[in-house]
Coordinates of C-alpha atoms and ligand atoms in Angstrom, one line a residue:
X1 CA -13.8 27.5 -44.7
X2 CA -15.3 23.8 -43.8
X3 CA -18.9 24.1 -43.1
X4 CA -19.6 23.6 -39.2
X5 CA -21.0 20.1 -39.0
X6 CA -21.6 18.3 -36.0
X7 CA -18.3 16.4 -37.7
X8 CA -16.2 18.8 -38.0
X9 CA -16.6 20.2 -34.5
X10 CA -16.3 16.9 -32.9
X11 CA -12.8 16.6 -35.0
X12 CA -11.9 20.2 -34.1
X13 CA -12.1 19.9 -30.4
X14 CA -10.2 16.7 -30.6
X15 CA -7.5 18.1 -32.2
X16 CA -7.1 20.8 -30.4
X17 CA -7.2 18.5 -27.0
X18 CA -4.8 16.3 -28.6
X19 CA -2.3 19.2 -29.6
X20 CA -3.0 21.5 -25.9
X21 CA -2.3 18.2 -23.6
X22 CA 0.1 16.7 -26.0
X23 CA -1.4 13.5 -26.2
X24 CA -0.5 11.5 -29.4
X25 CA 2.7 11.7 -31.0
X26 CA 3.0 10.5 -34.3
X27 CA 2.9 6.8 -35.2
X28 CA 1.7 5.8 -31.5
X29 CA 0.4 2.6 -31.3
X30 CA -3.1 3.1 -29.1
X31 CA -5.2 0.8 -27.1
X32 CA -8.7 2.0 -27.6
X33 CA -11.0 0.7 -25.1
X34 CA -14.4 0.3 -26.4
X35 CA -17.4 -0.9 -24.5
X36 CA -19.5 -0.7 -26.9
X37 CA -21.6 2.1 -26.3
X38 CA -22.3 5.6 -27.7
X39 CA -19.2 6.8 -26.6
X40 CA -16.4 4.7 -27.1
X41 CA -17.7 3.7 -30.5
X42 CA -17.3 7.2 -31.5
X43 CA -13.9 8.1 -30.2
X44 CA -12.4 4.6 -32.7
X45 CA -14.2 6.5 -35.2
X46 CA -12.7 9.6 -34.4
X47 CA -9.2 8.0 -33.9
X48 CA -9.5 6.4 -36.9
X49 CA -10.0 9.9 -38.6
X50 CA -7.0 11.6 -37.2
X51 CA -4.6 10.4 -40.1
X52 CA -2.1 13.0 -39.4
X53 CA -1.3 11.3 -36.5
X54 CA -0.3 7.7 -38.6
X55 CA -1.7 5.5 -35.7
X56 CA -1.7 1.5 -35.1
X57 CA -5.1 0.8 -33.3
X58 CA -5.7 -1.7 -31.7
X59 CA -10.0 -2.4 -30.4
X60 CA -9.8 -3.4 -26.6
X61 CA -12.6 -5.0 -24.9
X62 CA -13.3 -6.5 -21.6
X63 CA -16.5 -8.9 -21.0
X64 CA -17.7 -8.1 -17.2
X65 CA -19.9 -11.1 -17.2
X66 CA -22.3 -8.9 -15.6
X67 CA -25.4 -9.2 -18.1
X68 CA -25.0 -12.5 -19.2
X69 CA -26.2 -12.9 -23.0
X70 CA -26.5 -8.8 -23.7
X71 CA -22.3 -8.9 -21.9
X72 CA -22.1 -11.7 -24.7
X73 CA -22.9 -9.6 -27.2
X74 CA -21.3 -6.6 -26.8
X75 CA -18.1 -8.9 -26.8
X76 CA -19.1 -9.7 -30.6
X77 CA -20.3 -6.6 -31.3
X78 CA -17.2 -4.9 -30.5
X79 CA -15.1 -7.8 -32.8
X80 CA -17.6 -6.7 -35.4
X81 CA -16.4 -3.4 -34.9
X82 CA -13.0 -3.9 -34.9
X83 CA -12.7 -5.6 -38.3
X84 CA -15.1 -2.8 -39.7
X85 CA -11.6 -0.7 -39.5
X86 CA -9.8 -3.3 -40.1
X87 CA -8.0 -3.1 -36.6
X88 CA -6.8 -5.7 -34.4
X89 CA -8.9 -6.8 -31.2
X90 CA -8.0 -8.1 -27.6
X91 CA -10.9 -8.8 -25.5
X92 CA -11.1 -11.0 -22.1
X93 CA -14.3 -12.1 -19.9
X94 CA -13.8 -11.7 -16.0
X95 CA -16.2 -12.8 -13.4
X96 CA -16.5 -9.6 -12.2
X97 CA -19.1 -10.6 -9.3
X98 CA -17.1 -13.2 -7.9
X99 CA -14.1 -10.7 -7.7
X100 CA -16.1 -8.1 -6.0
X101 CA -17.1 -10.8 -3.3
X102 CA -13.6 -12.3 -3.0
X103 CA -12.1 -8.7 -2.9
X104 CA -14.9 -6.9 -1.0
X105 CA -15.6 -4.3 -3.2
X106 CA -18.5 -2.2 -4.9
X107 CA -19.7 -3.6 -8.2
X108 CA -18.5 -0.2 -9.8
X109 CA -15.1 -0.9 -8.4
X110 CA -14.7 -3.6 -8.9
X111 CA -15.3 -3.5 -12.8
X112 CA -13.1 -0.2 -13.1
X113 CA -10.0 -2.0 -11.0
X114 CA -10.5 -5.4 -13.7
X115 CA -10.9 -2.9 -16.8
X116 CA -7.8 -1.4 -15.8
X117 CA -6.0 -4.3 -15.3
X118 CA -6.7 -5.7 -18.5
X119 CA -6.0 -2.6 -20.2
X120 CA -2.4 -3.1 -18.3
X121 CA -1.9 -6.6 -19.8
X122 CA -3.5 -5.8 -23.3
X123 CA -1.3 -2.7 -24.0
X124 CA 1.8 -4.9 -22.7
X125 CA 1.1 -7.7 -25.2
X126 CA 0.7 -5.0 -28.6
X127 CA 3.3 -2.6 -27.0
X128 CA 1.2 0.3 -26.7
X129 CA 2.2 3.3 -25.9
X130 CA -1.2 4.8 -24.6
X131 CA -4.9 3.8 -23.8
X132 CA -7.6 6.0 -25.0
X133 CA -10.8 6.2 -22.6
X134 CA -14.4 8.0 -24.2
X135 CA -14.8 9.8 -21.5
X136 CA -16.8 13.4 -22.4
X137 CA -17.0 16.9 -20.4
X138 CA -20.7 15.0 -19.0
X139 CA -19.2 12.4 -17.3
X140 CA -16.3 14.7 -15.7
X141 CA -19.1 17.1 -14.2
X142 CA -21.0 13.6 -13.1
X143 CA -17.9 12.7 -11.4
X144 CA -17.3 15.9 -9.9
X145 CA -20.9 15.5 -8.3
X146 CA -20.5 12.1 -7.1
X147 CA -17.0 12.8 -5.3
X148 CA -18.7 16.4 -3.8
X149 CA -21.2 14.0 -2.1
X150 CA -19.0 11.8 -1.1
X151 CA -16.8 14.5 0.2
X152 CA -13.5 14.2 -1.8
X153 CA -10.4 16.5 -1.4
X154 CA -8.8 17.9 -4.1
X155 CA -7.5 15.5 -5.6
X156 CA -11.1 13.4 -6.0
X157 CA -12.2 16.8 -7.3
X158 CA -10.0 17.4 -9.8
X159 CA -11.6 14.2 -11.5
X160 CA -10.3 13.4 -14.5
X161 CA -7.4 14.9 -16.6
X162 CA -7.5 14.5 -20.2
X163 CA -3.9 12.6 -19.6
X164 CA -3.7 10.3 -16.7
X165 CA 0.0 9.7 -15.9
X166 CA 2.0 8.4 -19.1
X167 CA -0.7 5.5 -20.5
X168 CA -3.9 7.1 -20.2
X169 CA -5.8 9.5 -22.8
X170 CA -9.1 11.0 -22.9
X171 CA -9.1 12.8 -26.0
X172 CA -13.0 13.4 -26.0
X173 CA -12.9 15.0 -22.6
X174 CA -13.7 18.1 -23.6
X175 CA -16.6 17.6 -25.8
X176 CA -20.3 17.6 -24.8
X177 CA -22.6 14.3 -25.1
X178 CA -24.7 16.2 -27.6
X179 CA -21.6 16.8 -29.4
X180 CA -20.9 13.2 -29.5
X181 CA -24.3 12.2 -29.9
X182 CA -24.6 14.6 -33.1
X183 CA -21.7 13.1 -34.3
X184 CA -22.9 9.6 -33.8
X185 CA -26.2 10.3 -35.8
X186 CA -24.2 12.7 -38.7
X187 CA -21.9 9.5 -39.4
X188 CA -24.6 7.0 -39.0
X189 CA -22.5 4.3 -36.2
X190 CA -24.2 1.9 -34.3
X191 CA -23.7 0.5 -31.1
X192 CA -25.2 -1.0 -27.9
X193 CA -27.3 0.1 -25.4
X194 CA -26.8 -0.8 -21.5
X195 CA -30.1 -1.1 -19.9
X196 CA -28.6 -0.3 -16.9
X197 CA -27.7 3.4 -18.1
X198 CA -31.0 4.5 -17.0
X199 CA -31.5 2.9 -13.6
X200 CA -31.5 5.7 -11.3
X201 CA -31.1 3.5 -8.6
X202 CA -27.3 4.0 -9.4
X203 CA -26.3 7.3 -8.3
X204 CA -24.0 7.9 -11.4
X205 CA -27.5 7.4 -13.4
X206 CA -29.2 9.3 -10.9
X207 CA -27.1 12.5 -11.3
X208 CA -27.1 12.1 -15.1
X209 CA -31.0 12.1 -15.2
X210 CA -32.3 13.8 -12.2
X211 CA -30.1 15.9 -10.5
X212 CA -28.0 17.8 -13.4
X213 CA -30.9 18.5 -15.7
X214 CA -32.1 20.2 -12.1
X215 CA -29.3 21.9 -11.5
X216 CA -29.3 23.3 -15.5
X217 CA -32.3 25.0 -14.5
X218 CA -30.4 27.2 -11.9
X219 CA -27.3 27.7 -14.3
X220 CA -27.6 26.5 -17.8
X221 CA -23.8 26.4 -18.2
X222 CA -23.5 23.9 -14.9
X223 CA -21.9 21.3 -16.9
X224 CA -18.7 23.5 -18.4
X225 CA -18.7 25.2 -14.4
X226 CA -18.0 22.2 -12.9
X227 CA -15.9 21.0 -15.7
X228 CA -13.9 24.4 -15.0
X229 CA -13.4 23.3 -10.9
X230 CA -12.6 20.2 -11.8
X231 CA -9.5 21.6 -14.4
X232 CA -8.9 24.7 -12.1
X233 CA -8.5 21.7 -9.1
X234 CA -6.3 19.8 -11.3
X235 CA -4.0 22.5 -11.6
X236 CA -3.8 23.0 -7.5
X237 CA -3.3 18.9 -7.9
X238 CA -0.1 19.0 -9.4
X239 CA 1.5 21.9 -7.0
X240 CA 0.2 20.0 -4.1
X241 CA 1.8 16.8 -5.4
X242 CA 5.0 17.9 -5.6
X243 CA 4.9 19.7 -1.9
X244 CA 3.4 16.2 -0.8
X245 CA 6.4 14.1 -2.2
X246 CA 8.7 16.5 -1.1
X247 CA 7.3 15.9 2.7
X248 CA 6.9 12.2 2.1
X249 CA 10.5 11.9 1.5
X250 CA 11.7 13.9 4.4
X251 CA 9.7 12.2 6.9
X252 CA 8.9 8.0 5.6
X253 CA 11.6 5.4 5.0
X254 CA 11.3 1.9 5.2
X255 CA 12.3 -0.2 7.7
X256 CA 13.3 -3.7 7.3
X257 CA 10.0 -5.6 7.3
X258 CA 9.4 -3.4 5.0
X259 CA 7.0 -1.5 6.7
X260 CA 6.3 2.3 6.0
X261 CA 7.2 4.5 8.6
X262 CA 6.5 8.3 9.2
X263 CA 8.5 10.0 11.6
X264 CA 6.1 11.8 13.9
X265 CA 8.4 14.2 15.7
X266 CA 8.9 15.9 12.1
X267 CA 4.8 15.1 10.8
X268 CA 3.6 17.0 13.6
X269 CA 4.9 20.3 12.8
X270 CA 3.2 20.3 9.1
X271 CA -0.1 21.7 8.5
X272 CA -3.3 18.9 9.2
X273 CA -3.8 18.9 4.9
X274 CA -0.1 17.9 4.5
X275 CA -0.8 15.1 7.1
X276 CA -3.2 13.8 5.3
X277 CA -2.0 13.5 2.4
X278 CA 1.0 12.2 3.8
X279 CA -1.1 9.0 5.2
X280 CA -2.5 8.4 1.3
X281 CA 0.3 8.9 -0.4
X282 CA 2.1 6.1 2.2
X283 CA -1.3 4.1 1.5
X284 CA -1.3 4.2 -2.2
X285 CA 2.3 2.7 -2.2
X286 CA 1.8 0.0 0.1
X287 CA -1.3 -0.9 -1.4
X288 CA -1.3 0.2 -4.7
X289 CA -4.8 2.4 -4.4
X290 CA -6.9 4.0 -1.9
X291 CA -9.6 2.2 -2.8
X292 CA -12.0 1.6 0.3
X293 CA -10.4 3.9 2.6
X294 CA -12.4 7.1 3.3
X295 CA -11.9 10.6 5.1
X296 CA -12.7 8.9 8.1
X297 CA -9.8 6.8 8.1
X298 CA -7.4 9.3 7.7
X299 CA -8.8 11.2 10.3
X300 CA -8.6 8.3 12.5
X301 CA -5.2 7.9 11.6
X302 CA -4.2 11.7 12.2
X303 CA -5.7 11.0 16.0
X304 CA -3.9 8.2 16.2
X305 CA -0.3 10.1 15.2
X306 CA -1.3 13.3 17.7
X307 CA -2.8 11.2 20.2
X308 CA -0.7 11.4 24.2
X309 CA -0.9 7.6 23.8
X310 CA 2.1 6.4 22.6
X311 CA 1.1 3.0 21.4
X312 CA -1.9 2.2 19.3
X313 CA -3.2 0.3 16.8
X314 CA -5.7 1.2 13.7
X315 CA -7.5 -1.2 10.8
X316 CA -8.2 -0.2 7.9
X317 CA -10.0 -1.8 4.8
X318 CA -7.7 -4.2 3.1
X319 CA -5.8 -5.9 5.9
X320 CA -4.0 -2.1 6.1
X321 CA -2.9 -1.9 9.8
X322 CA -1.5 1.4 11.1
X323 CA 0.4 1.4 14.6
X324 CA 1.9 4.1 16.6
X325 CA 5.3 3.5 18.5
X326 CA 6.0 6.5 20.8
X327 CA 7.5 8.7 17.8
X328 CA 7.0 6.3 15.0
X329 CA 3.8 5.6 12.9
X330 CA 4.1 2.6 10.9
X331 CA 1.6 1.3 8.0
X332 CA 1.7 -2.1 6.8
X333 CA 0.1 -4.6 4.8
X334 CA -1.4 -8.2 4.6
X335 CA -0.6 -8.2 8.8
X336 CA -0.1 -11.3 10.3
X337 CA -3.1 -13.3 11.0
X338 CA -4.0 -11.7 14.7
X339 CA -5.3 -14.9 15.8
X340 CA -3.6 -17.2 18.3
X341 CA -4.6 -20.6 17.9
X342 CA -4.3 -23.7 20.0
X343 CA -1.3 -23.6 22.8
X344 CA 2.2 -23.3 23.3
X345 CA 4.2 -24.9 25.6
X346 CA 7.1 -23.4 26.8
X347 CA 9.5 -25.7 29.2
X348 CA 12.3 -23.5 29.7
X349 CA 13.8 -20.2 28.4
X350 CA 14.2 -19.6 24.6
X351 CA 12.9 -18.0 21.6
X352 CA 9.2 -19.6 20.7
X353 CA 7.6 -18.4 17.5
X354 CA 4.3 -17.5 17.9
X355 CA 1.2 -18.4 16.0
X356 CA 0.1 -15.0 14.9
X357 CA 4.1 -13.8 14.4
X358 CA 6.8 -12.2 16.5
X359 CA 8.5 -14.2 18.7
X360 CA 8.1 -15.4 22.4
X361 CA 11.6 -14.7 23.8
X362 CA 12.4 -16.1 27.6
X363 CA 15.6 -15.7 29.0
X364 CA 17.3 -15.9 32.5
X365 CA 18.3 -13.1 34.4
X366 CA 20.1 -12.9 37.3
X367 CA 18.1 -12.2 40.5
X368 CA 20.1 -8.8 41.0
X369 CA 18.4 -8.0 37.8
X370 CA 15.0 -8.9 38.6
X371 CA 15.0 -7.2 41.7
X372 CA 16.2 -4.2 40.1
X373 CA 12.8 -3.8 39.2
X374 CA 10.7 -4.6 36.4
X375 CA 11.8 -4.6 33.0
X376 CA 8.7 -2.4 31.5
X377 CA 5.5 -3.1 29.8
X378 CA 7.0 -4.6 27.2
X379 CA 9.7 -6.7 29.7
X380 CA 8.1 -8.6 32.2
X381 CA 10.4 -10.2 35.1
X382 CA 8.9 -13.5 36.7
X383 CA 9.7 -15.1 39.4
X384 CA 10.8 -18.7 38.6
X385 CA 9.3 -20.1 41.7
X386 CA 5.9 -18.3 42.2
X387 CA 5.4 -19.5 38.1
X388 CA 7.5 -22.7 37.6
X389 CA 7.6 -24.2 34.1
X390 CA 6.1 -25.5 32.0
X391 CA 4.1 -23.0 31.1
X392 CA 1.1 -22.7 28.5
X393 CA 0.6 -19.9 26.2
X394 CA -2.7 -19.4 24.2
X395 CA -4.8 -16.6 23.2
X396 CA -7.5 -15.1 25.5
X397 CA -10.7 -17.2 26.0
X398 CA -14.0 -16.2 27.9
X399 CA -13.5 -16.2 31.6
X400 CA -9.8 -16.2 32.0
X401 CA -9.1 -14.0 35.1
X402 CA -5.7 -12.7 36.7
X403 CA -4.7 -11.0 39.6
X404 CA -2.9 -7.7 38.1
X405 CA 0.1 -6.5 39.6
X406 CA 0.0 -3.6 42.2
X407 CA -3.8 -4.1 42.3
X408 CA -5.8 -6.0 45.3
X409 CA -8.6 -9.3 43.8
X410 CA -8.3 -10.2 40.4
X411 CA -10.0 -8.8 36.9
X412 CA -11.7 -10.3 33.6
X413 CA -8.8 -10.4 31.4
X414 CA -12.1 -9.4 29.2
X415 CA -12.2 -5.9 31.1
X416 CA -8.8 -5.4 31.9
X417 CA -8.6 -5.0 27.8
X418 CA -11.5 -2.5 28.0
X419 CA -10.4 -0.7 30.3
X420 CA -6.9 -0.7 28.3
X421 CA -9.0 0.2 25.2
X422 CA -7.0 -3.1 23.5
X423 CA -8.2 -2.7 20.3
X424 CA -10.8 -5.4 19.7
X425 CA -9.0 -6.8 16.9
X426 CA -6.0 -7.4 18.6
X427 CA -7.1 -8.9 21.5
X428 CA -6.6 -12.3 20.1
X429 CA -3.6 -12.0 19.5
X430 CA -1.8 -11.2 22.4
X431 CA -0.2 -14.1 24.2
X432 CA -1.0 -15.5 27.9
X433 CA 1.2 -17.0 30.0
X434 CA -0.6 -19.7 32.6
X435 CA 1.7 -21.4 35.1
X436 CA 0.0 -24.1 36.9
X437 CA -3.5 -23.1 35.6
X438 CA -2.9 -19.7 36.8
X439 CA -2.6 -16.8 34.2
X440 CA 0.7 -14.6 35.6
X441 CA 1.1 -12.5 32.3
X442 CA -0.5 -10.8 29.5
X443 CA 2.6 -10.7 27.4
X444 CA 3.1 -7.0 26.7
X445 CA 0.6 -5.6 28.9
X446 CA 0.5 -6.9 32.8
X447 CA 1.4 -9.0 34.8
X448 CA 0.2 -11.0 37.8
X449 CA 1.0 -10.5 41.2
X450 CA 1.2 -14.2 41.5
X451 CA 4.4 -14.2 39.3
X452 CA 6.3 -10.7 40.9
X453 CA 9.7 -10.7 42.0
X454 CA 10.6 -9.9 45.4
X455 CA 13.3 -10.5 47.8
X456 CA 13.3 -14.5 48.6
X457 CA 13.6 -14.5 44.7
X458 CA 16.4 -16.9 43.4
X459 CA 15.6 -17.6 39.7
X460 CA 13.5 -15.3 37.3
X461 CA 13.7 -14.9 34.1
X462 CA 12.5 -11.6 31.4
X463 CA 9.9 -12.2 29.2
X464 CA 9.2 -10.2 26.4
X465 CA 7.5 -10.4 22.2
X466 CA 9.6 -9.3 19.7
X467 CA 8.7 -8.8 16.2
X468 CA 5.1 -8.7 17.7
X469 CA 2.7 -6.9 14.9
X470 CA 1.0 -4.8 17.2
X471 CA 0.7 -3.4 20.9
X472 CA -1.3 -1.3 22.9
X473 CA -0.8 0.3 26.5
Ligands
ATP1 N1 -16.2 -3.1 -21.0 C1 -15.3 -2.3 -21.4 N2 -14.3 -2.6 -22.2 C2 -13.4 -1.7 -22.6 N3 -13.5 -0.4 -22.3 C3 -14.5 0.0 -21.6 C4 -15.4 -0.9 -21.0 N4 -16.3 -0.2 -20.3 C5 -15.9 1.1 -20.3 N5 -14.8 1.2 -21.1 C6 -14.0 2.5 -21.4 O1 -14.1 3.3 -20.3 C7 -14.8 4.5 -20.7 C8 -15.7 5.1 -19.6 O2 -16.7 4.1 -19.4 P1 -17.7 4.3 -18.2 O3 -18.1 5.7 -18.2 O4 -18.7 3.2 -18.3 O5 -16.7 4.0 -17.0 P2 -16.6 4.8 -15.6 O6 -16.7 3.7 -14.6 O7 -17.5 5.9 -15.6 O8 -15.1 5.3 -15.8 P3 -13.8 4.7 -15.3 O9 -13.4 3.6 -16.1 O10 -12.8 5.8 -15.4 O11 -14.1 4.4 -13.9 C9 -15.5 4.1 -22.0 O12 -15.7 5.2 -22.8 C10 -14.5 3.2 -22.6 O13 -13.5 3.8 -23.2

């Protein structure tokens, strides 16, 4: 029998995750992503060891730009590295600062949604058929921490899975970092040391050095417990997956903007978890990730689809915009500017493309229409003579007033909105119609009394926005 050696045990687990989650098949060509640190260094090693396995490696490396000369030198050190095992190296430098700020996102994102970019485009160029990740049994119970305080579902619970869809390995997921770190000190590697692994004003840090060596006074085994909920979770993941697609396909289809939309009649009758996961998984597809949007925001969303209110409109992070429309919920992104700038001028009925999209449309009617009453919210009838042409259309500015229809003096527009609870982004947006100085519609929404039919009309015409991105009762 081998002696147990720090070696050997490391090897051993390894093997037996790569064999129980099936995650190299001979001759695979692997991307392995080394930072440079303790453990990365040690899973090339360890890769390199698995000669069974006959694999082309291949050293991936991305420069974050984030410590200047030390960011530097991990880039060389990793090359170093690389031609140690005589492997092949891709590495790339991104500003990773300057995409955080031009993407709005946290440091820590914004370095893990560049890595995996570049992990993309690397394993593309030396057709790889899987990325390996060093991530250990410590940093799963770590992450299992951080999302429990930041109050994940499920899914953010069930943390990582030593296979992440088809590309992604973790073949040292179920080892230790003493394990590792005996390893590391049996073979004698080297490798570099981020400074920034022990500032505890990170709360990854933080949990690594404070609050788990705490929590190992209270249960010694806390790291393989919550190791266990996180696998245990990932289990429930994948049943709850398959009922969520299953749902998603019944009620969302696309309409032809392209826009997601749920069918609420159908929504409401599912359980509030199902709902929920409904809204990510429509999320994740329009926007690739769920990155910035939080529990809140689905709950928002969930009001928004049970709400009596049958038109609404909700932002989320990442120009996402979610709108209710009676039985309809649609989510769509990169919205349409909702800005209207400068004027319009409209000198007779047409279509008149607006500034911030959708489409002014003004046609004639015949006075027996227009007396037959108004067309709706979303129609508005005009008398041709109360509101001649031409008539200028802009967005809303500080002090405009109008006399609302059925209601006696005139109104801020500004409150008329809040008392409408027009979302604040939209107001903007939304189109006024001034004849002769006077404001006679909020296109949409209301209109004057200075523009109604009645019955000395002779000419009117229906005025309504199609296309328009968003509306609000
Ligand atoms: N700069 C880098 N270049 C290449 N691979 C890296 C780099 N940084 C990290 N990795 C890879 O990611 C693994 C996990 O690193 P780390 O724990 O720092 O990331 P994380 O942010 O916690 O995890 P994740 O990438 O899943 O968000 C490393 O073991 C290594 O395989």
């Amino acid at each position: 029998m081998a002696p147990f050696t720090a070696e050997a045990n490391v090897l051993g687990v390894v093997r037996n995750t790569v064999r129980e989650y099936g995650l190299l098949q001979s001759g695979d060509t692997v991307l392995v992503a080394v930072s440079g640190g303790m453990d990365s260094v040690v899973l090339l090693d360890v890769l390199s060891r698995l000669t069974e396995f006959n694999l082309r490696l291949i050293v991936a490396h991305l420069n974050h730009c984030l410590r200047g000369e030390d960011s530097a030198g991990d880039e060389r050190f990793v090359a170093d590295l690389a031609a140690v095992y005589g492997v092949p190296v891709v590495s790339e430098a991104i500003d990773v600062r300057e995409l955080c700020r031009r993407e709005r996102l946290s440091l820590e994102d914004g370095a893990r949604k560049a890595r995996y970019a570049f992990y993309g485009r690397a394993a593309s160029r030396y057709g790889a058929s899987v990325v390996a990740l060093g991530h250990h049994a410590d940093d799963q119970a770590e992450t299992v921490l951080m999302r429990l305080l930041r109050g994940s579902g499920t899914a953010g619970l069930a943390a990582m899975n030593p296979r992440r869809g088809e590309s992604y390995i973790r073949p040292l997921l179920q080892l230790r970092r003493a394990e590792i770190a005996a390893y590391f000190s049996a073979t004698g590697l080297r490798c570099r040391t981020d400074a920034s692994n022990a500032d505890v004003t990170f709360l990854r840090n933080r949990i690594r050095h404070e609050v788990i060596p705490y929590l190992s006074h209270l249960n010694p085994s806390v790291v393989g417990r919550l190791t266990t909920t996180a696998r245990l979770l990932a289990a429930d993941e994948e049943i709850l997956c398959a009922v969520t697609e299953d749902a998603f396909q019944r009620l969302s289809k696309r309409d032809d903007l392209n826009r997601l939309v749920l069918d609420l009649g159908g929504l409401r009758r599912e359980k509030v978890g199902l709902r929920y996961r409904v809204y990510r998984r429509a999320i994740s597809l329009l926007k690739g990730d769920l990155t910035r949007v939080a529990a809140c925001h689905i709950q928002q969303i969930d009001q928004l689809a049970l709400a009596g209110k049958p038109n609404a409109l909700f932002f989320l992070p990442g120009r996402l915009a979610v709108v209710r429309e009676y039985d309809r919920l649609t989510f769509s992104v990169d919205v349409p500017d909702l800005h209207f700038p400068g004027e319009l001028v409209v000198a007779g009925p047409g279509d008149f493309s607006l500034p911030g999209g959708g489409v002014l449309r003004v046609a004639s009617v015949a006075p027996s229409v227009a007396l037959a009453g108004d067309g709706g919210r979303q129609r508005a009838i005009v008398d041709l003579a109360a509101a001649p042409f031409p008539w200028c259309v802009r967005g809303v500015r500080p002090g405009d007033r109008f006399r609302p229809s059925g209601m006696s003096g005139s109104k801020k527009v500004k409150d008329y909105f809040i008392d409408e609870k027009v979302p604040v982004a939209l107001r903007s947006a939304i189109p006024l119609i001034f004849s002769e100085g006077k404001l006679i519609l909020i296109c949409g929404y209301r209109l004057s009394n200075d523009a109604l039919v009645g019955v000395h009309t002779h000419a009117a015409v229906a005025v309504e926005v199609c296309g328009q991105p968003a509306k609000s009762p």
